[in-house]
Short mmCIF file of N, CA and C in Angstrom, two decimals:
data_model
loop_
_atom_site.label_atom_id
_atom_site.label_comp_id
_atom_site.label_asym_id
_atom_site.label_seq_id
_atom_site.Cartn_x
_atom_site.Cartn_y
_atom_site.Cartn_z
N MET A 1 0.86 -1.17 0.00
CA MET A 1 0.00 0.00 0.00
C MET A 1 0.90 1.23 0.00
N ASN A 2 0.63 2.17 -0.88
CA ASN A 2 1.40 3.41 -0.99
C ASN A 2 0.46 4.56 -0.70
N ASN A 3 0.43 5.01 0.56
CA ASN A 3 -0.48 6.07 0.97
C ASN A 3 0.25 6.98 1.95
N VAL A 4 0.12 8.29 1.75
CA VAL A 4 0.79 9.24 2.62
C VAL A 4 -0.16 10.40 2.92
N VAL A 5 -0.10 10.89 4.16
CA VAL A 5 -0.85 12.08 4.56
C VAL A 5 0.16 13.04 5.19
N LEU A 6 0.21 14.26 4.68
CA LEU A 6 1.15 15.26 5.16
C LEU A 6 0.42 16.52 5.59
N VAL A 7 0.93 17.18 6.61
CA VAL A 7 0.41 18.48 7.03
C VAL A 7 1.59 19.43 7.09
N GLY A 8 1.50 20.51 6.32
CA GLY A 8 2.59 21.47 6.29
C GLY A 8 2.14 22.76 5.65
N ARG A 9 3.10 23.66 5.47
CA ARG A 9 2.84 24.97 4.87
C ARG A 9 3.50 25.07 3.51
N LEU A 10 2.80 25.74 2.57
CA LEU A 10 3.37 25.95 1.25
C LEU A 10 4.54 26.93 1.34
N THR A 11 5.64 26.61 0.67
CA THR A 11 6.83 27.46 0.72
C THR A 11 6.73 28.64 -0.24
N LYS A 12 5.92 28.50 -1.29
CA LYS A 12 5.68 29.59 -2.24
C LYS A 12 4.35 29.31 -2.92
N ASN A 13 3.88 30.25 -3.72
CA ASN A 13 2.61 30.06 -4.41
C ASN A 13 2.72 28.89 -5.38
N PRO A 14 1.66 28.08 -5.51
CA PRO A 14 1.69 26.93 -6.40
C PRO A 14 1.82 27.35 -7.86
N GLU A 15 2.36 26.46 -8.67
CA GLU A 15 2.53 26.72 -10.11
C GLU A 15 1.59 25.81 -10.89
N LEU A 16 0.72 26.42 -11.69
CA LEU A 16 -0.27 25.70 -12.49
C LEU A 16 0.20 25.61 -13.93
N ARG A 17 0.07 24.44 -14.53
CA ARG A 17 0.33 24.25 -15.96
C ARG A 17 -0.71 23.26 -16.48
N TYR A 18 -0.79 23.14 -17.78
CA TYR A 18 -1.73 22.23 -18.41
C TYR A 18 -0.97 21.24 -19.28
N ILE A 19 -1.34 19.96 -19.21
CA ILE A 19 -0.69 18.93 -20.02
C ILE A 19 -1.07 19.16 -21.47
N PRO A 20 -0.09 19.28 -22.37
CA PRO A 20 -0.40 19.47 -23.78
C PRO A 20 -1.20 18.29 -24.34
N GLY A 21 -2.14 18.58 -25.17
CA GLY A 21 -2.98 17.54 -25.76
C GLY A 21 -4.26 17.32 -24.97
N SER A 22 -4.14 16.91 -23.72
CA SER A 22 -5.34 16.62 -22.93
C SER A 22 -5.87 17.87 -22.21
N GLY A 23 -4.99 18.83 -21.94
CA GLY A 23 -5.41 20.03 -21.23
C GLY A 23 -5.67 19.82 -19.75
N THR A 24 -5.20 18.71 -19.20
CA THR A 24 -5.40 18.42 -17.78
C THR A 24 -4.56 19.38 -16.93
N PRO A 25 -5.19 20.04 -15.95
CA PRO A 25 -4.43 20.94 -15.09
C PRO A 25 -3.54 20.17 -14.11
N VAL A 26 -2.32 20.66 -13.92
CA VAL A 26 -1.36 20.07 -12.99
C VAL A 26 -0.75 21.21 -12.19
N THR A 27 -0.79 21.10 -10.88
CA THR A 27 -0.21 22.12 -10.00
C THR A 27 0.90 21.49 -9.18
N THR A 28 2.04 22.19 -9.11
CA THR A 28 3.15 21.74 -8.30
C THR A 28 3.38 22.74 -7.17
N PHE A 29 3.76 22.22 -6.02
CA PHE A 29 4.05 23.06 -4.86
C PHE A 29 4.95 22.27 -3.92
N THR A 30 5.53 22.98 -2.96
CA THR A 30 6.40 22.36 -1.98
C THR A 30 5.85 22.63 -0.58
N LEU A 31 5.81 21.57 0.24
CA LEU A 31 5.37 21.69 1.62
C LEU A 31 6.57 21.73 2.55
N ALA A 32 6.56 22.64 3.50
CA ALA A 32 7.55 22.68 4.56
C ALA A 32 6.94 22.02 5.79
N ILE A 33 7.61 20.97 6.28
CA ILE A 33 7.08 20.20 7.40
C ILE A 33 8.18 20.05 8.45
N ASP A 34 7.89 20.56 9.65
CA ASP A 34 8.84 20.41 10.75
C ASP A 34 8.81 18.98 11.26
N ARG A 35 9.98 18.45 11.57
CA ARG A 35 10.05 17.12 12.18
C ARG A 35 9.52 17.21 13.61
N ASP A 36 9.09 16.08 14.15
CA ASP A 36 8.43 16.11 15.46
C ASP A 36 9.39 15.98 16.63
N TYR A 37 10.67 16.27 16.41
CA TYR A 37 11.63 16.25 17.50
C TYR A 37 12.58 17.44 17.35
N LYS A 38 13.27 17.76 18.41
CA LYS A 38 14.24 18.87 18.39
C LYS A 38 15.65 18.31 18.45
N ASN A 39 16.58 19.02 17.82
CA ASN A 39 17.99 18.64 17.86
C ASN A 39 18.56 18.95 19.24
N ARG A 40 19.77 18.52 19.48
CA ARG A 40 20.41 18.76 20.78
C ARG A 40 20.47 20.23 21.14
N ASP A 41 20.63 21.07 20.13
CA ASP A 41 20.73 22.51 20.39
C ASP A 41 19.36 23.18 20.51
N GLY A 42 18.28 22.39 20.43
CA GLY A 42 16.93 22.92 20.57
C GLY A 42 16.28 23.36 19.29
N SER A 43 17.01 23.28 18.18
CA SER A 43 16.44 23.68 16.89
C SER A 43 15.61 22.55 16.29
N THR A 44 14.76 22.88 15.36
CA THR A 44 13.92 21.91 14.69
C THR A 44 14.34 21.80 13.23
N THR A 45 14.39 20.58 12.72
CA THR A 45 14.73 20.35 11.32
C THR A 45 13.45 20.38 10.50
N THR A 46 13.51 21.04 9.35
CA THR A 46 12.36 21.14 8.45
C THR A 46 12.64 20.37 7.17
N ASP A 47 11.67 19.56 6.75
CA ASP A 47 11.76 18.85 5.47
C ASP A 47 10.94 19.62 4.44
N PHE A 48 11.42 19.65 3.20
CA PHE A 48 10.72 20.32 2.11
C PHE A 48 10.32 19.24 1.11
N ILE A 49 9.02 18.99 1.02
CA ILE A 49 8.48 17.87 0.25
C ILE A 49 7.82 18.40 -1.03
N PRO A 50 8.34 18.01 -2.21
CA PRO A 50 7.69 18.41 -3.47
C PRO A 50 6.40 17.62 -3.68
N CYS A 51 5.36 18.32 -4.13
CA CYS A 51 4.05 17.70 -4.36
C CYS A 51 3.52 18.10 -5.72
N GLU A 52 2.67 17.24 -6.27
CA GLU A 52 2.02 17.50 -7.55
C GLU A 52 0.58 16.99 -7.45
N ILE A 53 -0.37 17.80 -7.93
CA ILE A 53 -1.77 17.40 -7.90
C ILE A 53 -2.39 17.71 -9.25
N MET A 54 -3.33 16.86 -9.69
CA MET A 54 -3.91 16.99 -11.03
C MET A 54 -5.43 17.16 -10.97
N GLY A 55 -6.00 17.68 -12.06
CA GLY A 55 -7.44 17.79 -12.20
C GLY A 55 -8.02 18.99 -11.47
N LYS A 56 -9.28 18.87 -11.06
CA LYS A 56 -9.98 19.96 -10.36
C LYS A 56 -9.24 20.41 -9.09
N PRO A 57 -8.72 19.45 -8.28
CA PRO A 57 -7.98 19.89 -7.10
C PRO A 57 -6.76 20.76 -7.46
N ALA A 58 -6.18 20.55 -8.63
CA ALA A 58 -5.04 21.36 -9.06
C ALA A 58 -5.47 22.80 -9.30
N GLU A 59 -6.62 22.99 -9.93
CA GLU A 59 -7.11 24.35 -10.17
C GLU A 59 -7.47 25.03 -8.85
N TYR A 60 -8.10 24.28 -7.93
CA TYR A 60 -8.43 24.84 -6.62
C TYR A 60 -7.15 25.28 -5.91
N THR A 61 -6.15 24.42 -5.92
CA THR A 61 -4.89 24.72 -5.24
C THR A 61 -4.25 25.97 -5.81
N ALA A 62 -4.19 26.05 -7.13
CA ALA A 62 -3.55 27.20 -7.77
C ALA A 62 -4.31 28.50 -7.52
N ASN A 63 -5.63 28.43 -7.44
CA ASN A 63 -6.44 29.63 -7.31
C ASN A 63 -6.66 30.09 -5.87
N TYR A 64 -6.68 29.16 -4.92
CA TYR A 64 -7.11 29.52 -3.57
C TYR A 64 -6.14 29.18 -2.44
N VAL A 65 -5.04 28.52 -2.74
CA VAL A 65 -4.07 28.16 -1.71
C VAL A 65 -2.76 28.85 -2.04
N GLY A 66 -2.27 29.68 -1.14
CA GLY A 66 -1.06 30.44 -1.42
C GLY A 66 0.05 30.17 -0.44
N LYS A 67 1.15 30.84 -0.66
CA LYS A 67 2.35 30.73 0.18
C LYS A 67 2.00 30.91 1.66
N GLY A 68 2.51 30.02 2.48
CA GLY A 68 2.30 30.11 3.92
C GLY A 68 1.07 29.43 4.44
N ARG A 69 0.15 29.00 3.57
CA ARG A 69 -1.10 28.38 4.00
C ARG A 69 -0.84 26.98 4.55
N LEU A 70 -1.45 26.67 5.68
CA LEU A 70 -1.36 25.35 6.29
C LEU A 70 -2.36 24.43 5.60
N VAL A 71 -1.88 23.31 5.05
CA VAL A 71 -2.75 22.38 4.32
C VAL A 71 -2.45 20.94 4.73
N ALA A 72 -3.42 20.08 4.48
CA ALA A 72 -3.25 18.64 4.59
C ALA A 72 -3.32 18.07 3.19
N VAL A 73 -2.41 17.19 2.87
CA VAL A 73 -2.33 16.58 1.54
C VAL A 73 -2.38 15.08 1.71
N GLN A 74 -3.21 14.42 0.90
CA GLN A 74 -3.31 12.96 0.92
C GLN A 74 -2.96 12.48 -0.48
N GLY A 75 -2.08 11.48 -0.58
CA GLY A 75 -1.68 10.97 -1.88
C GLY A 75 -0.76 9.78 -1.73
N SER A 76 0.17 9.64 -2.68
CA SER A 76 1.11 8.53 -2.67
C SER A 76 2.50 9.03 -3.05
N ILE A 77 3.52 8.27 -2.68
CA ILE A 77 4.90 8.60 -3.01
C ILE A 77 5.17 8.09 -4.43
N ARG A 78 5.79 8.92 -5.23
CA ARG A 78 6.14 8.53 -6.60
C ARG A 78 7.61 8.83 -6.83
N VAL A 79 8.31 7.89 -7.42
CA VAL A 79 9.72 8.06 -7.77
C VAL A 79 9.80 8.10 -9.29
N ASP A 80 10.19 9.27 -9.83
CA ASP A 80 10.36 9.43 -11.28
C ASP A 80 11.83 9.28 -11.61
N LYS A 81 12.13 8.54 -12.68
CA LYS A 81 13.51 8.34 -13.12
C LYS A 81 13.69 9.02 -14.46
N TYR A 82 14.87 9.60 -14.65
CA TYR A 82 15.17 10.28 -15.91
C TYR A 82 16.67 10.26 -16.15
N VAL A 83 17.07 10.59 -17.38
CA VAL A 83 18.47 10.68 -17.74
C VAL A 83 18.84 12.16 -17.79
N ALA A 84 19.83 12.55 -17.01
CA ALA A 84 20.25 13.95 -16.93
C ALA A 84 21.03 14.33 -18.20
N ASP A 85 21.28 15.62 -18.36
CA ASP A 85 22.02 16.13 -19.52
C ASP A 85 23.41 15.51 -19.63
N ASP A 86 24.01 15.16 -18.49
CA ASP A 86 25.34 14.57 -18.51
C ASP A 86 25.32 13.06 -18.78
N GLY A 87 24.12 12.49 -19.01
CA GLY A 87 23.99 11.08 -19.36
C GLY A 87 23.80 10.16 -18.17
N ASN A 88 23.85 10.68 -16.97
CA ASN A 88 23.66 9.86 -15.77
C ASN A 88 22.17 9.67 -15.46
N ASN A 89 21.86 8.49 -14.92
CA ASN A 89 20.49 8.21 -14.50
C ASN A 89 20.23 8.91 -13.16
N ARG A 90 19.11 9.56 -13.05
CA ARG A 90 18.72 10.28 -11.83
C ARG A 90 17.32 9.86 -11.44
N SER A 91 16.99 10.08 -10.17
CA SER A 91 15.62 9.83 -9.71
C SER A 91 15.17 11.02 -8.88
N PHE A 92 13.87 11.21 -8.85
CA PHE A 92 13.27 12.35 -8.16
C PHE A 92 12.03 11.83 -7.43
N THR A 93 11.97 12.06 -6.12
CA THR A 93 10.84 11.60 -5.31
C THR A 93 9.90 12.76 -5.02
N LYS A 94 8.60 12.52 -5.19
CA LYS A 94 7.59 13.54 -4.92
C LYS A 94 6.33 12.86 -4.41
N VAL A 95 5.40 13.68 -3.94
CA VAL A 95 4.09 13.19 -3.52
C VAL A 95 3.11 13.45 -4.66
N ALA A 96 2.49 12.40 -5.15
CA ALA A 96 1.42 12.53 -6.14
C ALA A 96 0.12 12.67 -5.34
N ALA A 97 -0.29 13.92 -5.12
CA ALA A 97 -1.44 14.20 -4.26
C ALA A 97 -2.75 13.90 -4.97
N ARG A 98 -3.72 13.40 -4.22
CA ARG A 98 -5.07 13.18 -4.72
C ARG A 98 -6.05 14.18 -4.11
N ASN A 99 -5.79 14.55 -2.85
CA ASN A 99 -6.68 15.47 -2.14
C ASN A 99 -5.84 16.51 -1.40
N ILE A 100 -6.38 17.71 -1.32
CA ILE A 100 -5.75 18.77 -0.54
C ILE A 100 -6.84 19.49 0.23
N GLN A 101 -6.54 19.84 1.46
CA GLN A 101 -7.52 20.55 2.28
C GLN A 101 -6.81 21.64 3.06
N SER A 102 -7.35 22.85 2.99
CA SER A 102 -6.81 23.96 3.75
C SER A 102 -7.20 23.78 5.20
N LEU A 103 -6.26 23.98 6.11
CA LEU A 103 -6.52 23.78 7.53
C LEU A 103 -6.68 25.09 8.29
N GLU A 104 -6.63 26.20 7.58
CA GLU A 104 -6.87 27.50 8.20
C GLU A 104 -7.53 28.40 7.18
N SER A 105 -8.24 29.39 7.66
CA SER A 105 -8.93 30.29 6.76
C SER A 105 -7.93 31.23 6.10
N ALA A 106 -8.30 31.76 4.95
CA ALA A 106 -7.44 32.70 4.25
C ALA A 106 -7.27 33.97 5.06
N LYS A 107 -8.31 34.37 5.79
CA LYS A 107 -8.22 35.58 6.61
C LYS A 107 -7.18 35.41 7.70
N LYS A 108 -7.13 34.23 8.32
CA LYS A 108 -6.17 33.99 9.40
C LYS A 108 -4.74 33.95 8.86
N SER A 109 -4.56 33.29 7.70
CA SER A 109 -3.21 33.15 7.16
C SER A 109 -2.73 34.41 6.45
N GLY A 110 -3.68 35.25 6.00
CA GLY A 110 -3.31 36.49 5.32
C GLY A 110 -2.66 36.27 3.98
N VAL A 111 -3.02 35.18 3.30
CA VAL A 111 -2.43 34.88 2.00
C VAL A 111 -3.47 34.96 0.91
N GLN A 112 -3.03 34.66 -0.29
CA GLN A 112 -3.86 34.72 -1.49
C GLN A 112 -5.22 34.08 -1.28
N GLY A 113 -6.23 34.65 -1.92
CA GLY A 113 -7.58 34.08 -1.87
C GLY A 113 -8.36 34.51 -0.65
N GLU A 114 -8.12 35.72 -0.15
CA GLU A 114 -8.78 36.16 1.08
C GLU A 114 -10.29 36.20 0.96
N ASN A 115 -10.82 36.42 -0.23
CA ASN A 115 -12.26 36.53 -0.40
C ASN A 115 -12.92 35.18 -0.66
N PHE A 116 -12.16 34.12 -0.72
CA PHE A 116 -12.72 32.81 -0.99
C PHE A 116 -13.39 32.28 0.26
N GLU A 117 -14.64 31.90 0.14
CA GLU A 117 -15.39 31.41 1.28
C GLU A 117 -15.57 29.91 1.26
N GLY A 118 -14.98 29.23 0.29
CA GLY A 118 -15.13 27.79 0.18
C GLY A 118 -16.31 27.43 -0.70
N PRO A 119 -16.41 26.18 -1.08
CA PRO A 119 -17.49 25.76 -1.95
C PRO A 119 -18.84 25.90 -1.27
N LYS A 120 -19.81 26.30 -2.05
CA LYS A 120 -21.18 26.45 -1.54
C LYS A 120 -21.98 25.20 -1.90
N PHE A 121 -22.78 24.74 -0.96
CA PHE A 121 -23.67 23.62 -1.23
C PHE A 121 -25.08 24.16 -1.30
N GLU A 122 -25.67 23.98 -2.45
CA GLU A 122 -27.05 24.41 -2.64
C GLU A 122 -27.84 23.22 -3.15
N PRO A 123 -28.63 22.59 -2.30
CA PRO A 123 -29.39 21.42 -2.73
C PRO A 123 -30.38 21.78 -3.82
N SER A 124 -30.50 20.88 -4.79
CA SER A 124 -31.38 21.16 -5.92
C SER A 124 -32.82 20.71 -5.68
N ASN A 125 -33.01 19.70 -4.88
CA ASN A 125 -34.36 19.19 -4.62
C ASN A 125 -34.73 19.41 -3.16
N VAL A 126 -35.05 20.62 -2.81
CA VAL A 126 -35.37 20.95 -1.43
C VAL A 126 -36.84 20.60 -1.17
N VAL A 127 -37.07 19.86 -0.10
CA VAL A 127 -38.42 19.47 0.28
C VAL A 127 -38.75 20.18 1.58
N SER A 128 -39.83 20.92 1.59
CA SER A 128 -40.19 21.61 2.82
C SER A 128 -40.85 20.63 3.78
N PRO A 129 -40.76 20.89 5.08
CA PRO A 129 -41.34 19.97 6.07
C PRO A 129 -42.85 19.80 5.89
N SER A 130 -43.53 20.78 5.33
CA SER A 130 -44.97 20.67 5.17
C SER A 130 -45.37 19.66 4.10
N GLU A 131 -44.41 19.21 3.28
CA GLU A 131 -44.71 18.25 2.22
C GLU A 131 -44.69 16.80 2.71
N PHE A 132 -44.26 16.58 3.95
CA PHE A 132 -44.23 15.24 4.49
C PHE A 132 -45.59 14.90 5.12
N ASP A 133 -45.98 13.65 4.99
CA ASP A 133 -47.21 13.18 5.61
C ASP A 133 -46.90 12.66 7.01
N VAL A 134 -47.77 12.97 7.92
CA VAL A 134 -47.62 12.48 9.29
C VAL A 134 -48.09 11.04 9.32
N VAL A 135 -47.29 10.18 9.95
CA VAL A 135 -47.64 8.77 10.04
C VAL A 135 -48.02 8.50 11.49
N ASN A 136 -49.27 8.10 11.70
CA ASN A 136 -49.73 7.72 13.02
C ASN A 136 -49.86 6.21 13.02
N ASP A 137 -48.82 5.57 13.48
CA ASP A 137 -48.81 4.11 13.48
C ASP A 137 -48.54 3.62 14.89
N ASP A 138 -49.57 3.05 15.51
CA ASP A 138 -49.42 2.57 16.88
C ASP A 138 -48.71 1.23 16.94
N ASP A 139 -48.41 0.65 15.79
CA ASP A 139 -47.81 -0.67 15.73
C ASP A 139 -46.29 -0.56 15.52
N VAL A 140 -45.64 0.29 16.31
CA VAL A 140 -44.19 0.48 16.18
C VAL A 140 -43.47 -0.66 16.89
N PRO A 141 -42.46 -1.28 16.25
CA PRO A 141 -41.82 -2.45 16.84
C PRO A 141 -40.84 -2.15 17.98
N PHE A 142 -40.67 -0.93 18.39
CA PHE A 142 -39.71 -0.65 19.47
C PHE A 142 -40.31 0.22 20.54
#
């Protein structure tokens, strides 16, 4: 099973691009995550984790999540291999994110997207309480 959940802050604004041909949106960003222990001198080590997310979540991330925002990312670890310009084989590890969730409001973080209030849910088939029939059944099994 390859599953990872990370909580950290974006180090800079996400970068959005589109895959040529399909037009699928892809956003890349880096999370800064402090380790859960302190060094002997009392300092904390920070890891910088590259992430990539595709589709609708990529557009959301690029438009409403900015530098410094605290987010949770759920995805998997991916190792990409390539040949460098010098002819050597190289590998690059990143998180292929499937879901991203902001863990603080834009107003609190003071970053991009301050006017974003989150997705609105508007039910299409609203039934008022007066449309229900009252059931008077004395034969209730409990």
